[in-house]
Amino acid sequence: MKDEPYGPDPRELRLRDRLESIRARAEKSNSWRTSTQYLSRLVNRSGFVPIRARLAREDLTFLAGARDDVLAFAELSLRLLDLHRPQDAGGITSDPDSPIRRCRACMWRWPCPTFRTIDETVDR
């Protein structure tokens, strides 16, 4: 967070708090990745898995908001992708089949840092 002459933006602080809270809840909860491989084999004819699970308080806290958090992150990512798209930068290029492109939002050379960060993070 950069020091600004007028102090931090309260909206940025609110967003940072929310994102740090989501990250902290996720880090405290257990991964269900290995469990889902086993549980997927237990789907009954009705399409459900009858399970008994021992969940920690941190797991329940994380699971309670996980759907809303994932939807918010997906919406955020899509909106960022809508903003950070390539456009022809104009000008003269030595390769007419591969014109120079810039991000239409931040004007960095394409792909811009925002797009690269989203791409790297989503493909983990």
Coordinates of N, CA and C in Angstrom, one line a residue:
M1 N 0.8 -1.2 0.0 CA 0.0 0.0 0.0 C 0.9 1.2 0.0
K2 N 0.7 2.1 -1.0 CA 1.5 3.3 -1.1 C 1.1 4.3 -0.1
D3 N 2.0 5.1 0.4 CA 1.7 6.3 1.2 C 1.1 7.4 0.3
E4 N 0.0 7.8 0.6 CA -0.6 8.9 -0.2 C -0.6 10.2 0.6
P5 N -0.6 11.3 -0.1 CA -0.5 12.6 0.6 C -1.7 12.8 1.5
Y6 N -2.9 12.2 1.2 CA -4.1 12.5 2.0 C -4.4 11.3 2.9
G7 N -3.5 10.3 3.0 CA -3.8 9.2 3.8 C -4.4 8.1 3.0
P8 N -4.6 6.9 3.6 CA -5.1 5.8 2.8 C -6.6 6.0 2.5
D9 N -7.0 5.4 1.4 CA -8.4 5.5 0.9 C -9.2 4.5 1.8
P10 N -10.3 4.9 2.5 CA -11.0 4.0 3.4 C -11.6 2.8 2.6
R11 N -11.9 3.0 1.3 CA -12.4 1.9 0.5 C -11.4 0.9 0.3
E12 N -10.1 1.3 0.0 CA -9.0 0.4 -0.1 C -8.8 -0.4 1.2
L13 N -8.9 0.3 2.3 CA -8.7 -0.4 3.6 C -9.8 -1.4 3.8
R14 N -11.0 -1.1 3.5 CA -12.1 -2.0 3.6 C -11.9 -3.3 2.8
L15 N -11.5 -3.0 1.5 CA -11.3 -4.2 0.6 C -10.1 -5.0 1.1
R16 N -9.0 -4.4 1.5 CA -7.9 -5.1 2.0 C -8.2 -6.0 3.2
D17 N -9.0 -5.4 4.1 CA -9.5 -6.1 5.3 C -10.3 -7.3 4.9
R18 N -11.2 -7.2 4.0 CA -12.0 -8.3 3.5 C -11.2 -9.4 2.9
L19 N -10.3 -9.0 2.0 CA -9.4 -10.0 1.3 C -8.5 -10.7 2.3
E20 N -7.9 -9.9 3.2 CA -7.1 -10.6 4.2 C -7.8 -11.5 5.1
S21 N -9.1 -11.2 5.4 CA -9.9 -12.0 6.2 C -10.3 -13.3 5.5
I22 N -10.6 -13.2 4.2 CA -10.8 -14.4 3.4 C -9.6 -15.3 3.4
R23 N -8.5 -14.7 3.1 CA -7.2 -15.5 3.0 C -6.9 -16.1 4.4
A24 N -7.1 -15.4 5.5 CA -6.8 -16.0 6.8 C -7.8 -17.2 7.1
R25 N -9.1 -17.1 6.7 CA -10.0 -18.2 6.9 C -9.6 -19.4 6.1
A26 N -9.2 -19.1 4.9 CA -8.8 -20.2 4.0 C -7.6 -20.9 4.5
E27 N -6.6 -20.1 5.0 CA -5.4 -20.8 5.5 C -5.6 -21.6 6.7
K28 N -6.6 -21.2 7.5 CA -6.9 -21.9 8.8 C -7.7 -23.2 8.6
S29 N -8.4 -23.2 7.5 CA -9.3 -24.4 7.2 C -8.5 -25.5 6.5
N30 N -9.0 -26.7 6.6 CA -8.4 -27.9 5.9 C -8.8 -28.0 4.5
S31 N -7.9 -28.5 3.7 CA -8.3 -28.8 2.3 C -9.1 -30.0 2.2
W32 N -10.1 -29.9 1.3 CA -11.0 -31.1 1.1 C -10.6 -31.8 -0.2
R33 N -9.5 -31.5 -0.8 CA -9.1 -32.1 -2.1 C -9.0 -33.6 -2.0
T34 N -8.3 -34.1 -1.1 CA -8.2 -35.6 -1.0 C -9.5 -36.2 -0.6
S35 N -10.3 -35.6 0.3 CA -11.5 -36.1 0.7 C -12.5 -36.2 -0.4
T36 N -12.5 -35.2 -1.3 CA -13.5 -35.2 -2.4 C -13.3 -36.4 -3.4
Q37 N -12.0 -36.8 -3.5 CA -11.7 -37.9 -4.4 C -12.4 -39.2 -3.8
Y38 N -12.3 -39.4 -2.5 CA -13.0 -40.5 -1.9 C -14.5 -40.4 -1.9
L39 N -15.0 -39.2 -1.5 CA -16.4 -38.9 -1.4 C -17.1 -39.0 -2.7
S40 N -16.5 -38.7 -3.8 CA -17.1 -38.8 -5.1 C -17.5 -40.2 -5.5
R41 N -16.9 -41.1 -4.9 CA -17.2 -42.5 -5.2 C -18.4 -43.0 -4.4
L42 N -18.9 -42.2 -3.5 CA -20.0 -42.6 -2.6 C -21.3 -41.9 -3.0
V43 N -21.4 -41.3 -4.1 CA -22.6 -40.7 -4.6 C -23.7 -41.7 -4.8
N44 N -24.8 -41.5 -4.1 CA -25.9 -42.5 -4.2 C -26.8 -42.3 -5.4
R45 N -27.9 -43.1 -5.6 CA -28.7 -42.9 -6.7 C -29.4 -41.6 -6.8
S46 N -29.6 -41.0 -5.6 CA -30.3 -39.6 -5.6 C -29.3 -38.5 -5.9
G47 N -28.0 -38.9 -6.1 CA -27.0 -37.8 -6.4 C -26.4 -37.2 -5.2
F48 N -26.6 -37.8 -4.0 CA -26.0 -37.2 -2.8 C -25.0 -38.2 -2.2
V49 N -24.2 -37.7 -1.3 CA -23.2 -38.5 -0.6 C -23.6 -38.4 0.9
P50 N -24.0 -39.5 1.5 CA -24.3 -39.5 2.9 C -23.0 -39.6 3.7
I51 N -22.7 -38.5 4.4 CA -21.4 -38.4 5.1 C -21.6 -38.0 6.5
R52 N -20.6 -38.4 7.3 CA -20.5 -37.9 8.6 C -19.1 -37.3 8.7
A53 N -19.0 -36.1 9.0 CA -17.7 -35.4 9.0 C -17.4 -34.7 10.4
R54 N -16.2 -34.7 10.7 CA -15.8 -34.0 11.9 C -15.1 -32.7 11.4
L55 N -15.8 -31.6 11.6 CA -15.3 -30.3 11.1 C -14.8 -29.4 12.3
A56 N -13.7 -28.8 12.1 CA -13.3 -27.8 13.1 C -14.0 -26.5 12.9
R57 N -14.0 -25.7 13.9 CA -14.7 -24.4 13.9 C -14.2 -23.6 12.7
E58 N -12.9 -23.6 12.4 CA -12.3 -22.9 11.3 C -12.9 -23.3 10.0
D59 N -13.1 -24.7 9.9 CA -13.6 -25.2 8.6 C -15.0 -24.7 8.4
L60 N -15.8 -24.7 9.4 CA -17.2 -24.2 9.3 C -17.3 -22.8 9.0
T61 N -16.4 -22.0 9.6 CA -16.4 -20.5 9.3 C -16.0 -20.3 7.8
F62 N -15.0 -21.1 7.4 CA -14.6 -20.9 6.0 C -15.7 -21.4 5.0
L63 N -16.3 -22.5 5.3 CA -17.3 -23.1 4.4 C -18.6 -22.2 4.4
A64 N -18.9 -21.6 5.5 CA -20.1 -20.7 5.5 C -20.0 -19.6 4.5
G65 N -18.9 -19.0 4.3 CA -18.8 -17.9 3.3 C -18.1 -18.3 2.0
A66 N -17.7 -19.5 1.8 CA -16.9 -19.9 0.7 C -17.6 -19.6 -0.7
R67 N -18.9 -19.9 -0.7 CA -19.6 -19.7 -2.0 C -19.7 -18.3 -2.4
D68 N -20.0 -17.4 -1.4 CA -20.1 -16.0 -1.7 C -18.7 -15.4 -2.0
D69 N -17.7 -15.9 -1.3 CA -16.3 -15.4 -1.6 C -15.9 -15.8 -3.0
V70 N -16.2 -17.0 -3.4 CA -15.8 -17.5 -4.8 C -16.5 -16.7 -5.8
L71 N -17.8 -16.5 -5.6 CA -18.6 -15.7 -6.6 C -18.0 -14.2 -6.7
A72 N -17.7 -13.6 -5.5 CA -17.1 -12.3 -5.5 C -15.8 -12.3 -6.3
F73 N -14.9 -13.3 -6.0 CA -13.6 -13.3 -6.7 C -13.8 -13.5 -8.2
A74 N -14.7 -14.4 -8.6 CA -15.0 -14.6 -10.0 C -15.5 -13.3 -10.7
E75 N -16.4 -12.6 -10.0 CA -16.9 -11.3 -10.6 C -15.8 -10.3 -10.7
L76 N -15.0 -10.2 -9.6 CA -13.8 -9.3 -9.6 C -12.9 -9.6 -10.8
S77 N -12.5 -10.9 -11.0 CA -11.6 -11.3 -12.0 C -12.2 -11.0 -13.4
L78 N -13.5 -11.2 -13.6 CA -14.1 -11.0 -14.9 C -14.1 -9.5 -15.2
R79 N -14.4 -8.7 -14.2 CA -14.4 -7.2 -14.4 C -13.1 -6.7 -14.7
L80 N -12.0 -7.2 -14.0 CA -10.7 -6.8 -14.3 C -10.3 -7.2 -15.7
L81 N -10.7 -8.4 -16.1 CA -10.4 -8.8 -17.5 C -11.1 -7.9 -18.5
D82 N -12.3 -7.5 -18.2 CA -13.1 -6.5 -19.1 C -12.3 -5.2 -19.2
L83 N -11.7 -4.8 -18.1 CA -11.0 -3.5 -18.1 C -9.6 -3.6 -18.8
H84 N -8.9 -4.7 -18.5 CA -7.5 -4.9 -19.0 C -7.5 -5.8 -20.2
R85 N -7.8 -5.2 -21.3 CA -7.9 -5.9 -22.6 C -6.9 -5.3 -23.5
P86 N -6.4 -6.0 -24.5 CA -5.5 -5.5 -25.4 C -6.2 -4.6 -26.5
Q87 N -5.4 -3.6 -27.0 CA -5.9 -2.8 -28.1 C -4.7 -2.5 -28.9
D88 N -4.9 -2.2 -30.2 CA -3.8 -1.8 -31.1 C -3.2 -0.5 -30.6
A89 N -1.9 -0.5 -30.4 CA -1.3 0.7 -29.9 C -1.1 1.8 -31.0
G90 N -1.4 1.4 -32.2 CA -1.1 2.3 -33.3 C 0.4 2.4 -33.6
G91 N 0.8 3.3 -34.4 CA 2.2 3.5 -34.6 C 2.7 2.5 -35.7
I92 N 4.0 2.6 -36.0 CA 4.6 1.8 -37.0 C 5.3 0.6 -36.4
T93 N 5.1 -0.5 -37.1 CA 5.8 -1.7 -36.6 C 6.5 -2.4 -37.7
S94 N 7.5 -3.2 -37.4 CA 8.3 -3.9 -38.5 C 7.6 -5.1 -38.9
D95 N 6.6 -5.6 -38.1 CA 5.9 -6.8 -38.4 C 4.4 -6.5 -38.4
P96 N 3.8 -6.2 -39.6 CA 2.4 -5.9 -39.7 C 1.5 -7.0 -39.2
D97 N 1.9 -8.3 -39.3 CA 1.1 -9.3 -38.8 C 1.0 -9.4 -37.3
S98 N 1.9 -8.7 -36.6 CA 2.0 -8.7 -35.1 C 2.1 -7.3 -34.6
P99 N 1.0 -6.5 -34.7 CA 1.1 -5.1 -34.3 C 1.4 -5.0 -32.8
I100 N 2.0 -3.9 -32.4 CA 2.2 -3.6 -31.0 C 0.8 -3.4 -30.3
R101 N 0.6 -4.0 -29.2 CA -0.7 -3.8 -28.5 C -0.4 -3.3 -27.1
R102 N -1.3 -2.5 -26.6 CA -1.3 -2.0 -25.2 C -2.6 -2.3 -24.5
C103 N -2.5 -2.3 -23.2 CA -3.7 -2.5 -22.4 C -4.6 -1.3 -22.5
R104 N -5.9 -1.4 -22.7 CA -6.7 -0.2 -22.9 C -7.0 0.5 -21.6
A105 N -6.7 -0.2 -20.4 CA -7.0 0.5 -19.1 C -5.7 1.2 -18.6
C106 N -4.6 0.5 -18.6 CA -3.4 1.0 -18.0 C -2.3 1.5 -19.0
M107 N -2.5 1.1 -20.2 CA -1.6 1.5 -21.3 C -0.3 0.8 -21.3
W108 N -0.1 -0.2 -20.4 CA 1.2 -0.9 -20.4 C 1.2 -1.8 -21.7
R109 N 2.4 -2.2 -22.1 CA 2.5 -3.1 -23.2 C 1.8 -4.4 -22.9
W110 N 1.1 -4.9 -23.9 CA 0.3 -6.2 -23.6 C 1.2 -7.4 -23.6
P111 N 1.0 -8.3 -22.7 CA 0.1 -8.3 -21.7 C 0.5 -7.5 -20.5
C112 N -0.4 -6.7 -19.9 CA -0.1 -5.8 -18.8 C 0.1 -6.6 -17.5
P113 N 0.7 -6.0 -16.5 CA 0.9 -6.6 -15.2 C -0.3 -7.2 -14.6
T114 N -1.4 -6.4 -14.7 CA -2.7 -6.9 -14.1 C -3.2 -8.2 -14.8
F115 N -3.1 -8.2 -16.1 CA -3.6 -9.4 -16.8 C -2.6 -10.6 -16.5
R116 N -1.3 -10.3 -16.5 CA -0.4 -11.4 -16.1 C -0.6 -12.0 -14.7
T117 N -0.9 -11.1 -13.8 CA -1.1 -11.5 -12.4 C -2.4 -12.4 -12.3
I118 N -3.4 -12.0 -13.0 CA -4.7 -12.8 -13.0 C -4.4 -14.1 -13.7
D119 N -3.7 -14.1 -14.8 CA -3.4 -15.3 -15.5 C -2.6 -16.3 -14.7
E120 N -1.5 -15.8 -14.0 CA -0.7 -16.6 -13.2 C -1.4 -17.2 -12.0
T121 N -2.3 -16.4 -11.4 CA -3.0 -16.8 -10.2 C -4.1 -17.8 -10.5
V122 N -4.8 -17.6 -11.5 CA -5.9 -18.5 -11.9 C -5.3 -19.9 -12.4
D123 N -4.2 -19.9 -13.0 CA -3.6 -21.1 -13.5 C -2.8 -21.9 -12.5
R124 N -2.8 -21.6 -11.3 CA -2.0 -22.3 -10.3 C -2.5 -23.7 -10.1

